[in-house]
């Protein structure tokens, strides 16, 4: 019982917290639109026009190749030396696009198609697709954890039932005497039911204490 409750609780805690993290990241998901090398002002203007008129776009920010290189060096200083050895800037110009709340995948696909139709886009990176894949994997992991917990619960039920049956067999003479004395069957079954309930509560309490200790250790 302790193992089953612990596994189910651990899977539930992990999945809830990961779901919240993914929801926060998905809410701030962005499209990064990389322009083709040697982009011109006309190409940038065409892409900017699509972004300013499409209903799925909340805001956009143009990042030139030089600005992208400066940001790369600032955010990844350990790799800045490698980029400095190159004769040309390897980073393309790009647009960072924030999508509106509630934008669907169909809206995003139509935006990508409109951008690609300009002929100035080299590649489009969409963060939300990664989050959706992580959510699918988390859902499968959650289902597997609950199935494992259910199997352990069934095993615990069989074990407790066998233990109570053995306890009844060892006290069969006592229960027979009590029955002959006129004690109702419910009163005879009562101690065995209480014993099973106490075992169940003890296992659940042990699992809750283990979950509390594990959560505290991870949170620390």
PDB file of C-alpha atoms in Angstrom:
ATOM      1  CA  UNK A   1       0.000   0.000   0.000  1.00  0.00           C
ATOM      2  CA  UNK A   2       2.812   2.404   0.888  1.00  0.00           C
ATOM      3  CA  UNK A   3       4.574   1.673  -2.412  1.00  0.00           C
ATOM      4  CA  UNK A   4       1.379   2.113  -4.445  1.00  0.00           C
ATOM      5  CA  UNK A   5       0.400   5.391  -2.797  1.00  0.00           C
ATOM      6  CA  UNK A   6       3.974   6.676  -3.015  1.00  0.00           C
ATOM      7  CA  UNK A   7       4.267   5.904  -6.743  1.00  0.00           C
ATOM      8  CA  UNK A   8       0.860   7.390  -7.536  1.00  0.00           C
ATOM      9  CA  UNK A   9       1.556  10.472  -5.439  1.00  0.00           C
ATOM     10  CA  UNK A  10       5.033  10.960  -6.897  1.00  0.00           C
ATOM     11  CA  UNK A  11       3.741  10.671 -10.466  1.00  0.00           C
ATOM     12  CA  UNK A  12       0.928  13.099  -9.674  1.00  0.00           C
ATOM     13  CA  UNK A  13       3.234  15.641  -8.015  1.00  0.00           C
ATOM     14  CA  UNK A  14       5.791  15.520 -10.808  1.00  0.00           C
ATOM     15  CA  UNK A  15       3.200  15.715 -13.574  1.00  0.00           C
ATOM     16  CA  UNK A  16       1.345  18.640 -11.954  1.00  0.00           C
ATOM     17  CA  UNK A  17       4.521  20.656 -11.465  1.00  0.00           C
ATOM     18  CA  UNK A  18       5.847  19.884 -14.940  1.00  0.00           C
ATOM     19  CA  UNK A  19       2.439  20.770 -16.424  1.00  0.00           C
ATOM     20  CA  UNK A  20       2.569  24.153 -14.719  1.00  0.00           C
ATOM     21  CA  UNK A  21       6.083  24.783 -15.998  1.00  0.00           C
ATOM     22  CA  UNK A  22       5.108  23.835 -19.546  1.00  0.00           C
ATOM     23  CA  UNK A  23       2.015  26.047 -19.389  1.00  0.00           C
ATOM     24  CA  UNK A  24       4.112  29.029 -18.350  1.00  0.00           C
ATOM     25  CA  UNK A  25       6.663  28.362 -21.078  1.00  0.00           C
ATOM     26  CA  UNK A  26       3.989  27.789 -23.710  1.00  0.00           C
ATOM     27  CA  UNK A  27       2.325  31.069 -22.763  1.00  0.00           C
ATOM     28  CA  UNK A  28       5.548  32.850 -23.674  1.00  0.00           C
ATOM     29  CA  UNK A  29       6.271  30.723 -26.734  1.00  0.00           C
ATOM     30  CA  UNK A  30       7.771  32.605 -29.617  1.00  0.00           C
ATOM     31  CA  UNK A  31       8.411  32.210 -33.283  1.00  0.00           C
ATOM     32  CA  UNK A  32      11.954  32.914 -34.370  1.00  0.00           C
ATOM     33  CA  UNK A  33      12.076  33.752 -38.069  1.00  0.00           C
ATOM     34  CA  UNK A  34      15.518  33.508 -39.639  1.00  0.00           C
ATOM     35  CA  UNK A  35      16.036  35.471 -42.824  1.00  0.00           C
ATOM     36  CA  UNK A  36      18.110  34.272 -45.727  1.00  0.00           C
ATOM     37  CA  UNK A  37      21.769  35.340 -45.847  1.00  0.00           C
ATOM     38  CA  UNK A  38      22.294  38.732 -47.446  1.00  0.00           C
ATOM     39  CA  UNK A  39      18.767  39.894 -46.746  1.00  0.00           C
ATOM     40  CA  UNK A  40      17.803  43.253 -48.160  1.00  0.00           C
ATOM     41  CA  UNK A  41      15.635  46.062 -46.844  1.00  0.00           C
ATOM     42  CA  UNK A  42      12.859  44.999 -49.208  1.00  0.00           C
ATOM     43  CA  UNK A  43      12.875  41.453 -47.817  1.00  0.00           C
ATOM     44  CA  UNK A  44      12.820  42.715 -44.248  1.00  0.00           C
ATOM     45  CA  UNK A  45       9.943  45.038 -45.087  1.00  0.00           C
ATOM     46  CA  UNK A  46       7.971  42.166 -46.666  1.00  0.00           C
ATOM     47  CA  UNK A  47       8.374  40.028 -43.559  1.00  0.00           C
ATOM     48  CA  UNK A  48       7.566  42.968 -41.277  1.00  0.00           C
ATOM     49  CA  UNK A  49       4.389  43.648 -43.249  1.00  0.00           C
ATOM     50  CA  UNK A  50       3.182  40.075 -42.788  1.00  0.00           C
ATOM     51  CA  UNK A  51       3.920  40.224 -39.071  1.00  0.00           C
ATOM     52  CA  UNK A  52       2.144  43.541 -38.595  1.00  0.00           C
ATOM     53  CA  UNK A  53      -1.025  42.406 -40.370  1.00  0.00           C
ATOM     54  CA  UNK A  54      -1.397  38.785 -39.270  1.00  0.00           C
ATOM     55  CA  UNK A  55      -3.966  38.308 -36.445  1.00  0.00           C
ATOM     56  CA  UNK A  56      -1.880  35.668 -34.636  1.00  0.00           C
ATOM     57  CA  UNK A  57       1.005  38.057 -33.967  1.00  0.00           C
ATOM     58  CA  UNK A  58       1.082  40.043 -30.749  1.00  0.00           C
ATOM     59  CA  UNK A  59       4.441  41.759 -31.217  1.00  0.00           C
ATOM     60  CA  UNK A  60       7.637  41.359 -33.192  1.00  0.00           C
ATOM     61  CA  UNK A  61      11.204  42.546 -32.848  1.00  0.00           C
ATOM     62  CA  UNK A  62      13.843  42.636 -35.564  1.00  0.00           C
ATOM     63  CA  UNK A  63      17.316  41.445 -34.569  1.00  0.00           C
ATOM     64  CA  UNK A  64      20.038  42.212 -37.069  1.00  0.00           C
ATOM     65  CA  UNK A  65      22.995  39.932 -37.684  1.00  0.00           C
ATOM     66  CA  UNK A  66      25.341  42.160 -35.688  1.00  0.00           C
ATOM     67  CA  UNK A  67      22.871  42.380 -32.791  1.00  0.00           C
ATOM     68  CA  UNK A  68      22.396  38.604 -32.894  1.00  0.00           C
ATOM     69  CA  UNK A  69      26.151  38.096 -32.683  1.00  0.00           C
ATOM     70  CA  UNK A  70      26.408  40.500 -29.744  1.00  0.00           C
ATOM     71  CA  UNK A  71      23.575  38.688 -27.943  1.00  0.00           C
ATOM     72  CA  UNK A  72      25.226  35.343 -28.632  1.00  0.00           C
ATOM     73  CA  UNK A  73      28.481  36.533 -27.109  1.00  0.00           C
ATOM     74  CA  UNK A  74      26.638  37.972 -24.115  1.00  0.00           C
ATOM     75  CA  UNK A  75      24.506  34.925 -23.377  1.00  0.00           C
ATOM     76  CA  UNK A  76      27.095  32.272 -24.279  1.00  0.00           C
ATOM     77  CA  UNK A  77      30.475  33.749 -23.369  1.00  0.00           C
ATOM     78  CA  UNK A  78      32.127  30.326 -23.300  1.00  0.00           C
ATOM     79  CA  UNK A  79      31.465  29.970 -27.049  1.00  0.00           C
ATOM     80  CA  UNK A  80      32.201  33.566 -28.004  1.00  0.00           C
ATOM     81  CA  UNK A  81      35.853  32.761 -28.708  1.00  0.00           C
ATOM     82  CA  UNK A  82      34.858  30.188 -31.340  1.00  0.00           C
ATOM     83  CA  UNK A  83      32.723  32.702 -33.193  1.00  0.00           C
ATOM     84  CA  UNK A  84      35.514  35.262 -33.018  1.00  0.00           C
ATOM     85  CA  UNK A  85      37.774  33.012 -35.073  1.00  0.00           C
ATOM     86  CA  UNK A  86      35.440  33.222 -38.087  1.00  0.00           C
ATOM     87  CA  UNK A  87      36.017  35.830 -40.750  1.00  0.00           C
ATOM     88  CA  UNK A  88      32.305  36.452 -41.305  1.00  0.00           C
ATOM     89  CA  UNK A  89      29.321  36.650 -38.982  1.00  0.00           C
ATOM     90  CA  UNK A  90      27.636  33.206 -39.159  1.00  0.00           C
ATOM     91  CA  UNK A  91      24.397  34.391 -37.554  1.00  0.00           C
ATOM     92  CA  UNK A  92      21.531  35.555 -39.780  1.00  0.00           C
ATOM     93  CA  UNK A  93      19.117  38.389 -39.192  1.00  0.00           C
ATOM     94  CA  UNK A  94      15.917  37.313 -37.495  1.00  0.00           C
ATOM     95  CA  UNK A  95      12.541  38.405 -36.167  1.00  0.00           C
ATOM     96  CA  UNK A  96      11.477  37.418 -32.644  1.00  0.00           C
ATOM     97  CA  UNK A  97       7.687  37.097 -32.719  1.00  0.00           C
ATOM     98  CA  UNK A  98       5.366  36.841 -29.710  1.00  0.00           C
ATOM     99  CA  UNK A  99       2.058  35.150 -30.480  1.00  0.00           C
ATOM    100  CA  UNK A 100      -1.279  36.306 -29.157  1.00  0.00           C
ATOM    101  CA  UNK A 101      -2.929  34.406 -26.305  1.00  0.00           C
ATOM    102  CA  UNK A 102      -5.185  31.709 -27.696  1.00  0.00           C
ATOM    103  CA  UNK A 103      -3.420  31.462 -31.028  1.00  0.00           C
ATOM    104  CA  UNK A 104      -4.059  27.990 -32.444  1.00  0.00           C
ATOM    105  CA  UNK A 105      -1.769  25.732 -34.436  1.00  0.00           C
ATOM    106  CA  UNK A 106      -3.806  26.554 -37.548  1.00  0.00           C
ATOM    107  CA  UNK A 107      -3.129  30.259 -37.003  1.00  0.00           C
ATOM    108  CA  UNK A 108       0.565  29.541 -36.581  1.00  0.00           C
ATOM    109  CA  UNK A 109       0.682  27.408 -39.739  1.00  0.00           C
ATOM    110  CA  UNK A 110      -1.017  30.134 -41.759  1.00  0.00           C
ATOM    111  CA  UNK A 111       1.510  32.651 -40.414  1.00  0.00           C
ATOM    112  CA  UNK A 112       4.430  30.426 -41.379  1.00  0.00           C
ATOM    113  CA  UNK A 113       2.992  29.893 -44.842  1.00  0.00           C
ATOM    114  CA  UNK A 114       2.558  33.636 -45.320  1.00  0.00           C
ATOM    115  CA  UNK A 115       6.139  34.232 -44.205  1.00  0.00           C
ATOM    116  CA  UNK A 116       7.551  31.573 -46.488  1.00  0.00           C
ATOM    117  CA  UNK A 117       5.601  33.064 -49.392  1.00  0.00           C
ATOM    118  CA  UNK A 118       7.717  36.214 -49.101  1.00  0.00           C
ATOM    119  CA  UNK A 119      10.798  34.276 -50.225  1.00  0.00           C
ATOM    120  CA  UNK A 120      12.936  35.959 -47.574  1.00  0.00           C
ATOM    121  CA  UNK A 121      12.643  33.341 -44.819  1.00  0.00           C
ATOM    122  CA  UNK A 122      15.305  30.690 -44.377  1.00  0.00           C
ATOM    123  CA  UNK A 123      13.866  28.864 -41.369  1.00  0.00           C
ATOM    124  CA  UNK A 124      11.198  29.197 -38.659  1.00  0.00           C
ATOM    125  CA  UNK A 125      11.614  27.850 -35.148  1.00  0.00           C
ATOM    126  CA  UNK A 126       8.466  27.332 -33.112  1.00  0.00           C
ATOM    127  CA  UNK A 127       8.957  26.716 -29.393  1.00  0.00           C
ATOM    128  CA  UNK A 128       5.405  25.562 -28.693  1.00  0.00           C
ATOM    129  CA  UNK A 129       5.849  22.416 -30.784  1.00  0.00           C
ATOM    130  CA  UNK A 130       8.582  21.319 -28.389  1.00  0.00           C
ATOM    131  CA  UNK A 131       6.292  21.971 -25.425  1.00  0.00           C
ATOM    132  CA  UNK A 132       3.500  19.957 -27.033  1.00  0.00           C
ATOM    133  CA  UNK A 133       5.827  16.990 -27.504  1.00  0.00           C
ATOM    134  CA  UNK A 134       6.944  17.230 -23.897  1.00  0.00           C
ATOM    135  CA  UNK A 135       3.302  17.332 -22.795  1.00  0.00           C
ATOM    136  CA  UNK A 136       2.543  14.189 -24.806  1.00  0.00           C
ATOM    137  CA  UNK A 137       5.515  12.394 -23.252  1.00  0.00           C
ATOM    138  CA  UNK A 138       4.438  13.527 -19.792  1.00  0.00           C
ATOM    139  CA  UNK A 139       0.925  12.226 -20.411  1.00  0.00           C
ATOM    140  CA  UNK A 140       2.271   8.803 -21.360  1.00  0.00           C
ATOM    141  CA  UNK A 141       4.542   8.762 -18.310  1.00  0.00           C
ATOM    142  CA  UNK A 142       1.608   9.676 -16.067  1.00  0.00           C
ATOM    143  CA  UNK A 143      -0.551   6.895 -17.473  1.00  0.00           C
ATOM    144  CA  UNK A 144       2.270   4.382 -17.002  1.00  0.00           C
ATOM    145  CA  UNK A 145       2.779   5.494 -13.402  1.00  0.00           C
ATOM    146  CA  UNK A 146      -0.895   5.157 -12.574  1.00  0.00           C
ATOM    147  CA  UNK A 147      -1.040   1.710 -14.185  1.00  0.00           C
ATOM    148  CA  UNK A 148       1.958   0.613 -12.127  1.00  0.00           C
ATOM    149  CA  UNK A 149       0.342   2.011  -8.983  1.00  0.00           C
ATOM    150  CA  UNK A 150      -2.905   0.165  -9.788  1.00  0.00           C
ATOM    151  CA  UNK A 151      -1.012  -3.114 -10.184  1.00  0.00           C
ATOM    152  CA  UNK A 152       0.686  -2.596  -6.811  1.00  0.00           C
ATOM    153  CA  UNK A 153      -2.674  -1.745  -5.222  1.00  0.00           C
ATOM    154  CA  UNK A 154      -4.145  -5.008  -6.510  1.00  0.00           C
ATOM    155  CA  UNK A 155      -1.144  -6.884  -5.150  1.00  0.00           C
ATOM    156  CA  UNK A 156      -1.586  -5.137  -1.793  1.00  0.00           C
ATOM    157  CA  UNK A 157      -5.288  -6.054  -1.717  1.00  0.00           C
ATOM    158  CA  UNK A 158      -4.492  -9.702  -2.391  1.00  0.00           C
ATOM    159  CA  UNK A 159      -1.794  -9.663   0.297  1.00  0.00           C
ATOM    160  CA  UNK A 160      -3.993  -8.055   2.943  1.00  0.00           C
ATOM    161  CA  UNK A 161      -6.864 -10.390   2.093  1.00  0.00           C
ATOM    162  CA  UNK A 162      -4.579 -13.391   2.525  1.00  0.00           C
ATOM    163  CA  UNK A 163      -3.240 -12.051   5.829  1.00  0.00           C
ATOM    164  CA  UNK A 164      -6.749 -11.464   7.169  1.00  0.00           C
ATOM    165  CA  UNK A 165      -7.820 -14.918   6.029  1.00  0.00           C
ATOM    166  CA  UNK A 166      -4.892 -16.473   7.874  1.00  0.00           C
ATOM    167  CA  UNK A 167      -5.761 -14.410  10.934  1.00  0.00           C
ATOM    168  CA  UNK A 168      -9.325 -15.717  10.764  1.00  0.00           C
ATOM    169  CA  UNK A 169      -8.153 -19.312  10.416  1.00  0.00           C
ATOM    170  CA  UNK A 170      -5.900 -18.993  13.458  1.00  0.00           C
ATOM    171  CA  UNK A 171      -8.862 -17.654  15.458  1.00  0.00           C
ATOM    172  CA  UNK A 172     -11.478 -19.937  13.981  1.00  0.00           C
ATOM    173  CA  UNK A 173     -12.155 -21.688  17.270  1.00  0.00           C
ATOM    174  CA  UNK A 174     -12.604 -18.365  19.048  1.00  0.00           C
ATOM    175  CA  UNK A 175     -14.981 -17.036  16.414  1.00  0.00           C
ATOM    176  CA  UNK A 176     -16.969 -20.290  16.506  1.00  0.00           C
ATOM    177  CA  UNK A 177     -17.399 -19.974  20.254  1.00  0.00           C
ATOM    178  CA  UNK A 178     -18.444 -16.342  19.919  1.00  0.00           C
ATOM    179  CA  UNK A 179     -20.984 -17.316  17.252  1.00  0.00           C
ATOM    180  CA  UNK A 180     -22.387 -20.057  19.489  1.00  0.00           C
ATOM    181  CA  UNK A 181     -22.706 -17.558  22.330  1.00  0.00           C
ATOM    182  CA  UNK A 182     -24.990 -15.468  20.129  1.00  0.00           C
ATOM    183  CA  UNK A 183     -22.646 -12.722  18.998  1.00  0.00           C
ATOM    184  CA  UNK A 184     -23.826 -11.317  15.629  1.00  0.00           C
ATOM    185  CA  UNK A 185     -21.626 -11.949  12.589  1.00  0.00           C
ATOM    186  CA  UNK A 186     -21.003  -8.212  12.151  1.00  0.00           C
ATOM    187  CA  UNK A 187     -19.405  -8.036  15.593  1.00  0.00           C
ATOM    188  CA  UNK A 188     -17.233 -11.052  14.778  1.00  0.00           C
ATOM    189  CA  UNK A 189     -16.104  -9.543  11.473  1.00  0.00           C
ATOM    190  CA  UNK A 190     -15.514  -6.142  13.048  1.00  0.00           C
ATOM    191  CA  UNK A 191     -12.003  -6.741  14.461  1.00  0.00           C
ATOM    192  CA  UNK A 192     -10.796  -8.148  11.132  1.00  0.00           C
ATOM    193  CA  UNK A 193     -12.200  -5.176   9.216  1.00  0.00           C
ATOM    194  CA  UNK A 194     -10.600  -2.762  11.665  1.00  0.00           C
ATOM    195  CA  UNK A 195      -7.283  -4.595  11.325  1.00  0.00           C
ATOM    196  CA  UNK A 196      -7.396  -4.241   7.539  1.00  0.00           C
ATOM    197  CA  UNK A 197      -8.297  -0.560   7.827  1.00  0.00           C
ATOM    198  CA  UNK A 198      -5.404   0.051  10.216  1.00  0.00           C
ATOM    199  CA  UNK A 199      -2.988  -1.659   7.859  1.00  0.00           C
ATOM    200  CA  UNK A 200      -4.268   0.439   4.964  1.00  0.00           C
ATOM    201  CA  UNK A 201      -4.026   3.679   6.939  1.00  0.00           C
ATOM    202  CA  UNK A 202      -0.530   2.794   8.116  1.00  0.00           C
ATOM    203  CA  UNK A 203       0.640   2.182   4.543  1.00  0.00           C
ATOM    204  CA  UNK A 204      -0.965   5.388   3.271  1.00  0.00           C
ATOM    205  CA  UNK A 205       0.524   7.402   6.143  1.00  0.00           C
ATOM    206  CA  UNK A 206       3.979   5.974   5.447  1.00  0.00           C
ATOM    207  CA  UNK A 207       3.642   6.918   1.776  1.00  0.00           C
ATOM    208  CA  UNK A 208       2.527  10.467   2.608  1.00  0.00           C
ATOM    209  CA  UNK A 209       5.493  10.909   4.952  1.00  0.00           C
ATOM    210  CA  UNK A 210       7.873   9.640   2.265  1.00  0.00           C
ATOM    211  CA  UNK A 211       6.324  11.989  -0.302  1.00  0.00           C
ATOM    212  CA  UNK A 212       6.621  14.917   2.091  1.00  0.00           C
ATOM    213  CA  UNK A 213      10.286  14.110   2.758  1.00  0.00           C
ATOM    214  CA  UNK A 214      11.042  13.661  -0.972  1.00  0.00           C
ATOM    215  CA  UNK A 215       9.255  16.876  -1.916  1.00  0.00           C
ATOM    216  CA  UNK A 216      11.090  18.768   0.795  1.00  0.00           C
ATOM    217  CA  UNK A 217      14.428  17.392  -0.369  1.00  0.00           C
ATOM    218  CA  UNK A 218      13.754  18.352  -3.993  1.00  0.00           C
ATOM    219  CA  UNK A 219      12.375  21.770  -3.069  1.00  0.00           C
ATOM    220  CA  UNK A 220      15.430  22.515  -0.944  1.00  0.00           C
TER     221      UNK A 220
END
